mmCIF file of C-alpha atoms and ligand atoms in Angstrom:
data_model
loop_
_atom_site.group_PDB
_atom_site.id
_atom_site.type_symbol
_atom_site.label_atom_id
_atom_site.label_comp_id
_atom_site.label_asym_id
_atom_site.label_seq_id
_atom_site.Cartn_x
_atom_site.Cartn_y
_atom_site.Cartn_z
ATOM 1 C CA UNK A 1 -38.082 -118.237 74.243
ATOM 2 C CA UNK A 2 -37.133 -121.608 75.167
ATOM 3 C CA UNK A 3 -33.699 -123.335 74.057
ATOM 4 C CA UNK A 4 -33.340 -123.259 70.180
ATOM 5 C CA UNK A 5 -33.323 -126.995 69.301
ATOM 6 C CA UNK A 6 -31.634 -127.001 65.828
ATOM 7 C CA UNK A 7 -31.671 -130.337 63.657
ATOM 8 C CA UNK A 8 -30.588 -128.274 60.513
ATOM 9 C CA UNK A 9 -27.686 -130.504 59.848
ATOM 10 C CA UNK A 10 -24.733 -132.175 61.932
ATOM 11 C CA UNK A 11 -22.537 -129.061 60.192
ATOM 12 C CA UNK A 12 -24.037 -127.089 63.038
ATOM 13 C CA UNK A 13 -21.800 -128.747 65.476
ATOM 14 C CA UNK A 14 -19.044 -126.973 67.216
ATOM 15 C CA UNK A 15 -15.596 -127.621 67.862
ATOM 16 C CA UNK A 16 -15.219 -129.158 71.247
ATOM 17 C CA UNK A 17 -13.033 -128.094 74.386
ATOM 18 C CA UNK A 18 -10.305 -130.500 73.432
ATOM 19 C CA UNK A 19 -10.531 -129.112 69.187
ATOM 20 C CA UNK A 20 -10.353 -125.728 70.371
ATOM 21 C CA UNK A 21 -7.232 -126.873 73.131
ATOM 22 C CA UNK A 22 -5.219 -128.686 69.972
ATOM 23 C CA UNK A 23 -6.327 -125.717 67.439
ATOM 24 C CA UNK A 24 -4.469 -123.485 70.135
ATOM 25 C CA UNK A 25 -1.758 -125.157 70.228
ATOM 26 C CA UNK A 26 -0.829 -127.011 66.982
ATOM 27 C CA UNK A 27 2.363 -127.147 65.394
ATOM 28 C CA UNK A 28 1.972 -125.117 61.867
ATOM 29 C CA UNK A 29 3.526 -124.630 58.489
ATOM 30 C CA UNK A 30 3.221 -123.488 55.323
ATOM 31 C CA UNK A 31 0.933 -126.549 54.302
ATOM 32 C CA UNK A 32 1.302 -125.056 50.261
ATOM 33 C CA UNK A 33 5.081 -126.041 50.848
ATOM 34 C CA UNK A 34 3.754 -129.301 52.280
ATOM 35 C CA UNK A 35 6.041 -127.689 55.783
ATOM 36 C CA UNK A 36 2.361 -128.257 58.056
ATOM 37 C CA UNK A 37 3.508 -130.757 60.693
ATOM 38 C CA UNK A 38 -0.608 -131.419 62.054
ATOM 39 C CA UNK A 39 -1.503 -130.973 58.326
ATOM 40 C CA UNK A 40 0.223 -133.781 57.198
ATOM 41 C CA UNK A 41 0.133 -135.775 60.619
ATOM 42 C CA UNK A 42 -4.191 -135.477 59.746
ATOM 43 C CA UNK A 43 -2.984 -136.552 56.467
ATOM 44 C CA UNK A 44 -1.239 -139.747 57.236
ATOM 45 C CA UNK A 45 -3.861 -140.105 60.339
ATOM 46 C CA UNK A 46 -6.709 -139.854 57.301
ATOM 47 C CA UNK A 47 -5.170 -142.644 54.832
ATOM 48 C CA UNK A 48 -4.709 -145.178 57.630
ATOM 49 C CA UNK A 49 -8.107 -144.861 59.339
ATOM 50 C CA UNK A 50 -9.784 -145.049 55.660
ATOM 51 C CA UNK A 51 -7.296 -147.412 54.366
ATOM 52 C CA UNK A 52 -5.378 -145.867 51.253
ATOM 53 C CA UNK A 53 -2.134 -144.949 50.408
ATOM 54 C CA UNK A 54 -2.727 -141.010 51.138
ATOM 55 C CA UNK A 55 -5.231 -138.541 51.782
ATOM 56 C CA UNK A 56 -5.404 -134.332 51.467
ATOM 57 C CA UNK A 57 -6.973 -131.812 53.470
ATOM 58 C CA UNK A 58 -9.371 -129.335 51.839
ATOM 59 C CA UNK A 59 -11.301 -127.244 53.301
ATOM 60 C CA UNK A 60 -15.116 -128.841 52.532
ATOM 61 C CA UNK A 61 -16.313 -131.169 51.116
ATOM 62 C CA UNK A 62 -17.590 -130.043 48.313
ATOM 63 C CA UNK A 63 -14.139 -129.093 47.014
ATOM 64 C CA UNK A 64 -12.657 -132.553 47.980
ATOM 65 C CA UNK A 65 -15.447 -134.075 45.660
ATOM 66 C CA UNK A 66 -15.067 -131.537 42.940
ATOM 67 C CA UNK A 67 -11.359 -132.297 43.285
ATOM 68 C CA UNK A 68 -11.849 -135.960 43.058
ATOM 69 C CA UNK A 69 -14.285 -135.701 39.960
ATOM 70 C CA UNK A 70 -11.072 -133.066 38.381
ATOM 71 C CA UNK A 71 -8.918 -135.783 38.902
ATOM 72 C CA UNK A 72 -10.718 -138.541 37.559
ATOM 73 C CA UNK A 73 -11.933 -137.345 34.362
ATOM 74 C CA UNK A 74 -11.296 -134.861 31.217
ATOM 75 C CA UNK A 75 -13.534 -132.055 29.649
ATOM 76 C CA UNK A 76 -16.570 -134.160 27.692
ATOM 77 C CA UNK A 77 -16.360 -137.204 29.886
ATOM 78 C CA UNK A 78 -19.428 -138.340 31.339
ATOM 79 C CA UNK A 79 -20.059 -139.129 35.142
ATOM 80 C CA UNK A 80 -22.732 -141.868 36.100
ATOM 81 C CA UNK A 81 -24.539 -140.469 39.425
ATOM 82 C CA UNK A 82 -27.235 -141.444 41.395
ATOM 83 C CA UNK A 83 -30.230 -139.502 40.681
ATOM 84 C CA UNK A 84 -30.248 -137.324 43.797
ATOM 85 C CA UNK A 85 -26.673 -137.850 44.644
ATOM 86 C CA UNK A 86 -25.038 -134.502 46.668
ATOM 87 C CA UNK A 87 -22.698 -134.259 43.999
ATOM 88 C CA UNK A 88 -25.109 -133.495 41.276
ATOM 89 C CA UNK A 89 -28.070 -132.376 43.501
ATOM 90 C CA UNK A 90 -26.584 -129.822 46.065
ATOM 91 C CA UNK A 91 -23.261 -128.709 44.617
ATOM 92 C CA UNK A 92 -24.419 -126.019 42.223
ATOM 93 C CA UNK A 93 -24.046 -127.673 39.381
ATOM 94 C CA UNK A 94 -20.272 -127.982 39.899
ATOM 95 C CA UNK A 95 -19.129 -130.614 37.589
ATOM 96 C CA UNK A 96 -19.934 -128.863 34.728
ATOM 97 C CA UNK A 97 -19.048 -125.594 35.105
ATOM 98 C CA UNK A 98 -15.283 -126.866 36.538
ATOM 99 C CA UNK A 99 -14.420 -130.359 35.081
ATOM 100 C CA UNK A 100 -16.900 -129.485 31.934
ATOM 101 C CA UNK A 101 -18.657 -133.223 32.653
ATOM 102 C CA UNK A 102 -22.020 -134.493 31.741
ATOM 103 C CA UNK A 103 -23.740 -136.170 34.662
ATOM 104 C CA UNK A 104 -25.569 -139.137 33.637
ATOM 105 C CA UNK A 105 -28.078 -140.147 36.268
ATOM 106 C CA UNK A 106 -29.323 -142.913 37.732
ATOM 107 C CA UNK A 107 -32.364 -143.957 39.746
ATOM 108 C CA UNK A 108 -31.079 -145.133 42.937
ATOM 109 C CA UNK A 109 -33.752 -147.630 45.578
ATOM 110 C CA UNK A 110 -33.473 -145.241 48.919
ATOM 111 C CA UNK A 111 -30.522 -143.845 47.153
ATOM 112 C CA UNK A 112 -28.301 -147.082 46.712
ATOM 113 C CA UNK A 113 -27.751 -147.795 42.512
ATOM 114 C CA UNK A 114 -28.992 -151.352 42.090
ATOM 115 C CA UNK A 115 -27.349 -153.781 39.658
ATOM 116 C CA UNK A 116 -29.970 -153.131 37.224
ATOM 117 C CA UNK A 117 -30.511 -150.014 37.206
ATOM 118 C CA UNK A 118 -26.828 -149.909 36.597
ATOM 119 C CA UNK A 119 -27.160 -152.180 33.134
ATOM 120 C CA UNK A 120 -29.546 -149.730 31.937
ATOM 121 C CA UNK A 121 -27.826 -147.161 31.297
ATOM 122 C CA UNK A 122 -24.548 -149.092 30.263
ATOM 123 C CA UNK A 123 -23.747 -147.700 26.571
ATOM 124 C CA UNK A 124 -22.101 -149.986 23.733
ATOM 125 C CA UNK A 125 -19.459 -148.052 21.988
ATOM 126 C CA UNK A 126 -21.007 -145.422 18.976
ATOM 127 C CA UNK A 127 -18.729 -142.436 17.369
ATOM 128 C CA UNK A 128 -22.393 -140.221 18.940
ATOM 129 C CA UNK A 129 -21.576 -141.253 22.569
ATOM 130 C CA UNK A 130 -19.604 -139.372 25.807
ATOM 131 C CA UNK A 131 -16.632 -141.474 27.296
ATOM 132 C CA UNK A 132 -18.028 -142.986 30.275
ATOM 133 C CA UNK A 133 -15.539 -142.261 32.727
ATOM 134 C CA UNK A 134 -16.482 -141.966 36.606
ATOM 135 C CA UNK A 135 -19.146 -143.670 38.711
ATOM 136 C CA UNK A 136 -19.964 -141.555 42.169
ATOM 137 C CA UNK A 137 -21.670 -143.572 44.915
ATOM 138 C CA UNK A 138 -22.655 -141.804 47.875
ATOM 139 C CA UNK A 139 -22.781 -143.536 51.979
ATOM 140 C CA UNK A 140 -24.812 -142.459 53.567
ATOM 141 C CA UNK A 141 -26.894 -141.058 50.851
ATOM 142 C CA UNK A 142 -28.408 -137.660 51.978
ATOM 143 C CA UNK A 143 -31.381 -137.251 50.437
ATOM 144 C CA UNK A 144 -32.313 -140.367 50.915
ATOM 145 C CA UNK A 145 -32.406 -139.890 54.153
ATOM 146 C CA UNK A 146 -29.048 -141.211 55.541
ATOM 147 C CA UNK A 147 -29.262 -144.593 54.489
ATOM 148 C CA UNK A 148 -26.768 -146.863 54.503
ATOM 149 C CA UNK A 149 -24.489 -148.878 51.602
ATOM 150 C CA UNK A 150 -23.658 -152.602 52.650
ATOM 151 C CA UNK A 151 -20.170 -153.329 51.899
ATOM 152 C CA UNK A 152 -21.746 -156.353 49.182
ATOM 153 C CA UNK A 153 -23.262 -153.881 47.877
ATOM 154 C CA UNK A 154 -20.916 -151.495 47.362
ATOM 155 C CA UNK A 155 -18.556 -154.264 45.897
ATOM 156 C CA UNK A 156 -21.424 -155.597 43.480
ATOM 157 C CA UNK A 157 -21.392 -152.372 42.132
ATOM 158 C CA UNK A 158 -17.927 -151.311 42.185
ATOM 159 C CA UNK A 159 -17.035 -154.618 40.331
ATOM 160 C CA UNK A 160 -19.780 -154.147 37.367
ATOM 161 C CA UNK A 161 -18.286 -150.290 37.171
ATOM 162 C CA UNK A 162 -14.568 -151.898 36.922
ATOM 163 C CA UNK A 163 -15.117 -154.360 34.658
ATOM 164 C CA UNK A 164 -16.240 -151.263 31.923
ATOM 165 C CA UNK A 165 -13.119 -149.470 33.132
ATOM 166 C CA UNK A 166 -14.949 -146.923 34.953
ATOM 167 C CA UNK A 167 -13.034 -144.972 38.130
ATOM 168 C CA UNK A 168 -15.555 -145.359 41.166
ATOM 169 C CA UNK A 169 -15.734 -141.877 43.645
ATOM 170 C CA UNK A 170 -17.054 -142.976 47.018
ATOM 171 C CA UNK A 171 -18.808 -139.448 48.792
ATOM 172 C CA UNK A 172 -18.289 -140.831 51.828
ATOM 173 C CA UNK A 173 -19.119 -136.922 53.604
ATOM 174 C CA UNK A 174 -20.399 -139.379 56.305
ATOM 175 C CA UNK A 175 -19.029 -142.613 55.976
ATOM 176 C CA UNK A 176 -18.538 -143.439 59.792
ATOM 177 C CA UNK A 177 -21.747 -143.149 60.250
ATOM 178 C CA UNK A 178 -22.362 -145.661 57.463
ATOM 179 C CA UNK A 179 -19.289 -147.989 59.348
ATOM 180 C CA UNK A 180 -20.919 -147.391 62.629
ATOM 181 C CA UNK A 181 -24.992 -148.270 61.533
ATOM 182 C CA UNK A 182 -23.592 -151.719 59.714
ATOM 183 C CA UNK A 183 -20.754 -151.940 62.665
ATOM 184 C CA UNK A 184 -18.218 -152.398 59.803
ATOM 185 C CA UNK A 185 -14.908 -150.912 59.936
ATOM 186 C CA UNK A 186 -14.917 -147.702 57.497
ATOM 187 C CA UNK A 187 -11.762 -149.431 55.267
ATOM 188 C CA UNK A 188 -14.407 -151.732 54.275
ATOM 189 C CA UNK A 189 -16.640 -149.442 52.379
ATOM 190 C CA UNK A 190 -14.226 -147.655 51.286
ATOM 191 C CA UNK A 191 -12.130 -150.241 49.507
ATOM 192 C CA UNK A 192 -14.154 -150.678 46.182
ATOM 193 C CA UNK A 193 -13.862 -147.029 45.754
ATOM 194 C CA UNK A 194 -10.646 -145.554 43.966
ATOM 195 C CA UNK A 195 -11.292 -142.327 45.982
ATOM 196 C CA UNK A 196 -13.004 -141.346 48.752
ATOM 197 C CA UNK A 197 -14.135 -138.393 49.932
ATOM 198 C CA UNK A 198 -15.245 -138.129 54.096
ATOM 199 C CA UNK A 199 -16.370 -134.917 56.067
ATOM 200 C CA UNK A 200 -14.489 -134.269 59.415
ATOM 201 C CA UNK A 201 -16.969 -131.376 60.004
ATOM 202 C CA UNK A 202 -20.260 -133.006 59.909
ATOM 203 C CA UNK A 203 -20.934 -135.651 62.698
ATOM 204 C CA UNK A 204 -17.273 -135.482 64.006
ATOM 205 C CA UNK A 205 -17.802 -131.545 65.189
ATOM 206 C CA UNK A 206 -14.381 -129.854 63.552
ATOM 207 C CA UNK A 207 -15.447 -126.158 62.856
ATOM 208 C CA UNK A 208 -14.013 -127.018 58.775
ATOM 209 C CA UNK A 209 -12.430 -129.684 56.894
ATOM 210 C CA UNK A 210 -12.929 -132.764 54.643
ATOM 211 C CA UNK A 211 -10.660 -135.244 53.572
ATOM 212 C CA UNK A 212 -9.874 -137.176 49.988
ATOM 213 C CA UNK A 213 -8.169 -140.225 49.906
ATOM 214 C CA UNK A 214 -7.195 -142.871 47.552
ATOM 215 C CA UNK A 215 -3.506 -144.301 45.542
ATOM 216 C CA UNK A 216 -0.469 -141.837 45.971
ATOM 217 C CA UNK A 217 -0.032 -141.271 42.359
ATOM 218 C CA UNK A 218 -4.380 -139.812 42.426
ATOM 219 C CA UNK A 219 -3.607 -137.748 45.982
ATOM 220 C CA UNK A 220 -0.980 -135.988 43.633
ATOM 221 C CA UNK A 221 -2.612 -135.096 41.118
ATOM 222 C CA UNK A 222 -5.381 -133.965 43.143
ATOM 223 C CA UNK A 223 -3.072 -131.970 45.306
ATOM 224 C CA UNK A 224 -2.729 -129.945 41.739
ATOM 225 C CA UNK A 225 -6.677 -129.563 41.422
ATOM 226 C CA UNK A 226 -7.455 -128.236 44.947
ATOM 227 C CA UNK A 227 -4.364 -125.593 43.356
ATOM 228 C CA UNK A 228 -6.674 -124.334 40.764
ATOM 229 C CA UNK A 229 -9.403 -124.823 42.999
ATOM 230 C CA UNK A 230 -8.147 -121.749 45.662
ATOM 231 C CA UNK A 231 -7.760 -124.645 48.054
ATOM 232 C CA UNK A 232 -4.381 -124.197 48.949
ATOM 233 C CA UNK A 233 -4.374 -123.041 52.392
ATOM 234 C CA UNK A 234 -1.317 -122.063 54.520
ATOM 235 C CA UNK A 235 -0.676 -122.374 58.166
ATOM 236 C CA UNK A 236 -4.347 -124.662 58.103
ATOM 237 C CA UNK A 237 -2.712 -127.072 60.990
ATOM 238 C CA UNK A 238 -4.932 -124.857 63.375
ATOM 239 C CA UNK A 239 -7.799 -126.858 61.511
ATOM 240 C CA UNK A 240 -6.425 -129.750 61.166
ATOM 241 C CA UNK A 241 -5.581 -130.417 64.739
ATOM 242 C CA UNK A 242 -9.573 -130.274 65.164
ATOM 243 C CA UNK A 243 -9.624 -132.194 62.431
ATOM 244 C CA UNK A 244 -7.551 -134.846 64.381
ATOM 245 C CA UNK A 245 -9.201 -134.324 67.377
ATOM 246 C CA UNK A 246 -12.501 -135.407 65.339
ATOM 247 C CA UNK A 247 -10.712 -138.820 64.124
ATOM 248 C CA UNK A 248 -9.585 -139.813 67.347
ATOM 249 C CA UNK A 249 -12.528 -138.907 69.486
ATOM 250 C CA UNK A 250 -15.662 -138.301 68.111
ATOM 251 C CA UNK A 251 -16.021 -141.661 65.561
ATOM 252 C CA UNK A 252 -17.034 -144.001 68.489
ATOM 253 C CA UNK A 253 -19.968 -141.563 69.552
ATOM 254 C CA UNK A 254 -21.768 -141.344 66.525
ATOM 255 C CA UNK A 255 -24.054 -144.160 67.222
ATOM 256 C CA UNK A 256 -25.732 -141.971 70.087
ATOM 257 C CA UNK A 257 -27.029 -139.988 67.198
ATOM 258 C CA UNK A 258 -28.834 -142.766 65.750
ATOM 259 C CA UNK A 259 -30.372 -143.689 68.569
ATOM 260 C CA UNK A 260 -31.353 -139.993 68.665
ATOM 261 C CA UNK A 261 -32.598 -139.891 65.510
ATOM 262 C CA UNK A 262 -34.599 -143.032 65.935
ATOM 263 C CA UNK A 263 -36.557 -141.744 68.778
ATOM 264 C CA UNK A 264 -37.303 -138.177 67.014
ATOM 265 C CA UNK A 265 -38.326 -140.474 64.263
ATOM 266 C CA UNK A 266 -40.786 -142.379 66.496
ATOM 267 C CA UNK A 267 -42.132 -139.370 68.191
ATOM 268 C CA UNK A 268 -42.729 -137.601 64.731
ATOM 269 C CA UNK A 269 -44.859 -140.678 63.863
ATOM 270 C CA UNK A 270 -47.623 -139.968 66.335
ATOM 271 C CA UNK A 271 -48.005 -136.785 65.215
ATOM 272 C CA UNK A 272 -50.772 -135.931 63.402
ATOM 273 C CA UNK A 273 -50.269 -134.610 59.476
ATOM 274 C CA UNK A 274 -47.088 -135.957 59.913
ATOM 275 C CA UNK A 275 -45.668 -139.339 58.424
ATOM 276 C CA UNK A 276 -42.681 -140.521 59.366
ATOM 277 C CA UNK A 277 -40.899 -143.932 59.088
ATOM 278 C CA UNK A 278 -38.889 -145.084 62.269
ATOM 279 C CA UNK A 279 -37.383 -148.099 60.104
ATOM 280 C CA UNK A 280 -36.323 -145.879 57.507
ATOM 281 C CA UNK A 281 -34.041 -144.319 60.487
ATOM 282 C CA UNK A 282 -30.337 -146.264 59.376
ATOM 283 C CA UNK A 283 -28.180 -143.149 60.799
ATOM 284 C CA UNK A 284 -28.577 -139.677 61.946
ATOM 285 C CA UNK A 285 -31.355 -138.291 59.491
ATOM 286 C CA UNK A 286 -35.035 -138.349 59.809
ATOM 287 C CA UNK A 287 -37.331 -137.380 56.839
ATOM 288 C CA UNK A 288 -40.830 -136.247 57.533
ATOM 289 C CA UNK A 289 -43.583 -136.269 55.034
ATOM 290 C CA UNK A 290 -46.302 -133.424 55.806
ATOM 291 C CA UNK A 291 -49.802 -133.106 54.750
ATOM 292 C CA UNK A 292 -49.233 -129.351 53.450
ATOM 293 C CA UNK A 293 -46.128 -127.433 52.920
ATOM 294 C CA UNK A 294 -43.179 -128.837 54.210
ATOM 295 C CA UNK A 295 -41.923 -124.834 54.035
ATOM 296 C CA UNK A 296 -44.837 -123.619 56.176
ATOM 297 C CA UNK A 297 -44.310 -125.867 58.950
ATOM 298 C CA UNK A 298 -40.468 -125.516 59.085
ATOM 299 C CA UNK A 299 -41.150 -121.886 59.351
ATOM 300 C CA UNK A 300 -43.998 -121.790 61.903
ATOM 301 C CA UNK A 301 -41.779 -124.892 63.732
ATOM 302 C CA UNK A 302 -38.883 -121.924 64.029
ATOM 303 C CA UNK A 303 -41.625 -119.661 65.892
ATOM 304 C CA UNK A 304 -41.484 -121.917 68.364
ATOM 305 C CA UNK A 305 -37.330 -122.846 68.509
ATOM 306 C CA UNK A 306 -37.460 -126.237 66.475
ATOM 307 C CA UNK A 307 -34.955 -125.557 63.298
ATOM 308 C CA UNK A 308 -35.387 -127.941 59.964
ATOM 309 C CA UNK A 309 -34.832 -127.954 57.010
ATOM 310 C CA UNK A 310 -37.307 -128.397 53.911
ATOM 311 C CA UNK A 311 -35.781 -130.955 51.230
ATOM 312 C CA UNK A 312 -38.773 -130.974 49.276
ATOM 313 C CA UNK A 313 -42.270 -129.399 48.494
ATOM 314 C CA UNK A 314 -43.908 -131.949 51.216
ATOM 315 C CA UNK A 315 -41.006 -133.346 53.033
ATOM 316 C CA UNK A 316 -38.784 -132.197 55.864
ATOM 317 C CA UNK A 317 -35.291 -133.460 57.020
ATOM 318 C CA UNK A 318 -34.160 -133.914 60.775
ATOM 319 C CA UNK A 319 -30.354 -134.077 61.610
ATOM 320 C CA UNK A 320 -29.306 -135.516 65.341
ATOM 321 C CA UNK A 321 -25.709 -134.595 66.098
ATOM 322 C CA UNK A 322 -23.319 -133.650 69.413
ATOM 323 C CA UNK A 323 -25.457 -130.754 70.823
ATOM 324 C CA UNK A 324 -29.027 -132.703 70.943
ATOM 325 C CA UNK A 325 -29.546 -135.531 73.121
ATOM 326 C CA UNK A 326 -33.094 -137.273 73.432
ATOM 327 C CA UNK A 327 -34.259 -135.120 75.758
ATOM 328 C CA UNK A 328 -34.023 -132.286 72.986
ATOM 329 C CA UNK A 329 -35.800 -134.577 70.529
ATOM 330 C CA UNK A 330 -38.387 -135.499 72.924
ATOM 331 C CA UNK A 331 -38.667 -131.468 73.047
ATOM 332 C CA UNK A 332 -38.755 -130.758 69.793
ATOM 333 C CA UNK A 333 -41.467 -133.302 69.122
ATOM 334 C CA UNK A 334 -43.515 -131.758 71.705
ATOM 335 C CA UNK A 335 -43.171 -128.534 70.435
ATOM 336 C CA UNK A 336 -44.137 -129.240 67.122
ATOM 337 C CA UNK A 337 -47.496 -131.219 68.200
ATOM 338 C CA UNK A 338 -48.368 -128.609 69.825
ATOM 339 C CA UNK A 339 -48.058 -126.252 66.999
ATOM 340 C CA UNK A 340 -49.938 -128.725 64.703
ATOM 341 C CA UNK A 341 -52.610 -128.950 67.337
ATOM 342 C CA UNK A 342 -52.733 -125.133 67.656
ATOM 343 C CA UNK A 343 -52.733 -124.509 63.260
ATOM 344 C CA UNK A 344 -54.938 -127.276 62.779
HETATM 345 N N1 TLP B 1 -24.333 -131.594 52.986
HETATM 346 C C1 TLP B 1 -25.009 -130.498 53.664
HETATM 347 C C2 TLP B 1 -25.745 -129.639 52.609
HETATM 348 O O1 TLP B 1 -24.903 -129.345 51.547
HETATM 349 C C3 TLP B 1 -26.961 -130.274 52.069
HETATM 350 C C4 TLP B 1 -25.922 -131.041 54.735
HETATM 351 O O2 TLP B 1 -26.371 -130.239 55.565
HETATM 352 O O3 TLP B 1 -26.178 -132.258 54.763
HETATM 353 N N2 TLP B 1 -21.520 -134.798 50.420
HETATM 354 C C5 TLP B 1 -22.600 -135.021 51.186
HETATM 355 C C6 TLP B 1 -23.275 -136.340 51.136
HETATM 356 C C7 TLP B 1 -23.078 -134.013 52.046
HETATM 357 O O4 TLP B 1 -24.156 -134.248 52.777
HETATM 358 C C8 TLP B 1 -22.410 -132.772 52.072
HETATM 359 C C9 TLP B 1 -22.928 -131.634 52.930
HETATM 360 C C10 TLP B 1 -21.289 -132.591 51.258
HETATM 361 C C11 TLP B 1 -20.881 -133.634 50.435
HETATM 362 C C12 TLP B 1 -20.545 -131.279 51.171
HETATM 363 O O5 TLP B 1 -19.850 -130.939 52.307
HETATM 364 P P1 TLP B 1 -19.464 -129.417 52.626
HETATM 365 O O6 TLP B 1 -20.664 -128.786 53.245
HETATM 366 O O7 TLP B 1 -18.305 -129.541 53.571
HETATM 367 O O8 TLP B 1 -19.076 -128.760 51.337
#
């Protein structure tokens, strides 16, 4: 069969020659004793490129958001989220079962919370009521499709959050890509946020890892929370040296994957049963609307080496990363009017 072209997800991605080079020969520790050298080097590496006092390593991200939402909050608070937000959507219901939260959700336009849609859920104070406690904002926003956050927007909202006291969570799993779409500097959209949460194993190609940032005093506390979480990992400065590798390196390429994505996008769109948006294409994700099951076609589009995922009865997402270029897409496109042509 010919080459398997897989736009699963940017997690698919592979440690490079130089990762694997620095995972052979980092410096390591017992990172539970805070004695990891590259650990804490990725550490101080992390809070200067996002711009906050300190950041910790944890092994995805989903634990470095489940952290942050530990830290933030106690048992009964409620957590304001965007509607189809990772952290409510895709992490198994998480919040509940370990912070013992109630998500509150909010209708996001192409995933970003507007102003007001953010006053309508705004509670006045009643014995009956949760204490509001967190907001989570997500750039880019997954299920939206990778779209992008301005940095007035994010401080719009941050600011009407702050005024009620509210802690503001930035899952920022793919923030660069965000910085590198708006060609803003990553510090930016980060800075409204308290905490931030940002995937090193995603776009940037390290095999594992995510970072959480944000004040010293928070990174402590959290430091206890990945504890209870099993996150404590020992001599981990064999992942964090990819992890380094992945700040250093792979930040500046990222744009090639929107312009990857952008071109799937626009051969997708002449494809017929298929609808597809090329202007909805801000960063590395396309979504694909299909005339019948979005299921069906993923699975007849693997018969023929394209991999997909389905993100909803009728809709499929594409991921561009490292290991496609737009001869792959061009591919893949092919491939898959082919196989519409063939099924009818
Ligand atoms: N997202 C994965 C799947 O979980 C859906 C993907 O393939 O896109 N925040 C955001 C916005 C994410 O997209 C992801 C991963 C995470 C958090 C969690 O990161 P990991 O997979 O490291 O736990």
């Amino acid at each position: 069969m010919a080459r398997i072209i897989d736009l699963r997800s940017d997690t698919v991605t592979r440690p490079t020659d130089e990762m694997r080079r620095a995972m052979a020969e980092a410096e390591v520790g017992d990172d539970v004793y805070g004695e990891d050298p590259t650990v804490n080097r990725l550490e101080r590496l992390a809070a200067e490129i996002i711009g906050k006092e300190a950041a910790l390593f944890f092994p995805t991200g989903t634990m470095a958001n489940q952290a942050a939402v530990m830290t933030h909050t106690r048992r009964g608070d409620e957590v304001l989220l965007e509607a189809e937000s990772h952290i409510y959507f895709y992490e198994v219901g998480a919040i509940a079962v370990l912070s013992g939260v109630i998500p509150r959700l909010i209708q996001g336009r192409n995933g970003i919370i507007t102003p007001e849609a953010f006053v309508s859920v705004l509670r006045t104070p009643n014995i009956h009521f949760p204490r509001t406690r967190l907001l989570c904002i997500e750039n880019t926003h997954n299920r939206a499709g990778g779209t992008v956050m301005s940095v007035e927007e994010t401080r719009a909202l941050a600011c009407q959050a702050k005024a009620l006291g509210l802690s503001i969570h930035l899952d920022g799993a793919r923030i660069f890509n965000a910085a590198a779409a708006l060609s803003v500097d990553a510090k930016e959209l980060a800075a409204p946020a308290d905490s931030v949460m940002f995937c090193l194993s995603k776009g940037l190609s390290a095999p594992a890892g995510s970072m959480l940032a944000g004040s010293r005093e928070f990174i402590a506390e959290a430091r206890k929370n990945r504890k209870i979480l099993g996150g404590g990992m020992r001599q981990a400065g064999v992942l964090a040296a990819a992890g380094i590798v992945a700040l250093t390196r792979m930040r500046d390429r990222l744009v090639e994957d929107h312009q990857t994505a952008r071109l799937l996008a626009q051969k997708l769109a002449g494809i017929p049963g298929i609808q597809c948006d090329p202007d909805a294409v801000k960063t590395n994700m396309v979504m694909a609307d299909t005339l019948g099951s979005a299921q069906e076609l993923v699975e007849a589009m693997k018969s023929v080496g394209v991999l997909a995922n389905a993100v909803g009865p009728r809709r499929i997402r594409f991921v561009t990363h490292r290991e496609v270029d737009a001869s792959d897409v061009k591919d893949a496109a092919s491939r898959i009017f082919q196989l519409v042509g063939r099924t009818g």
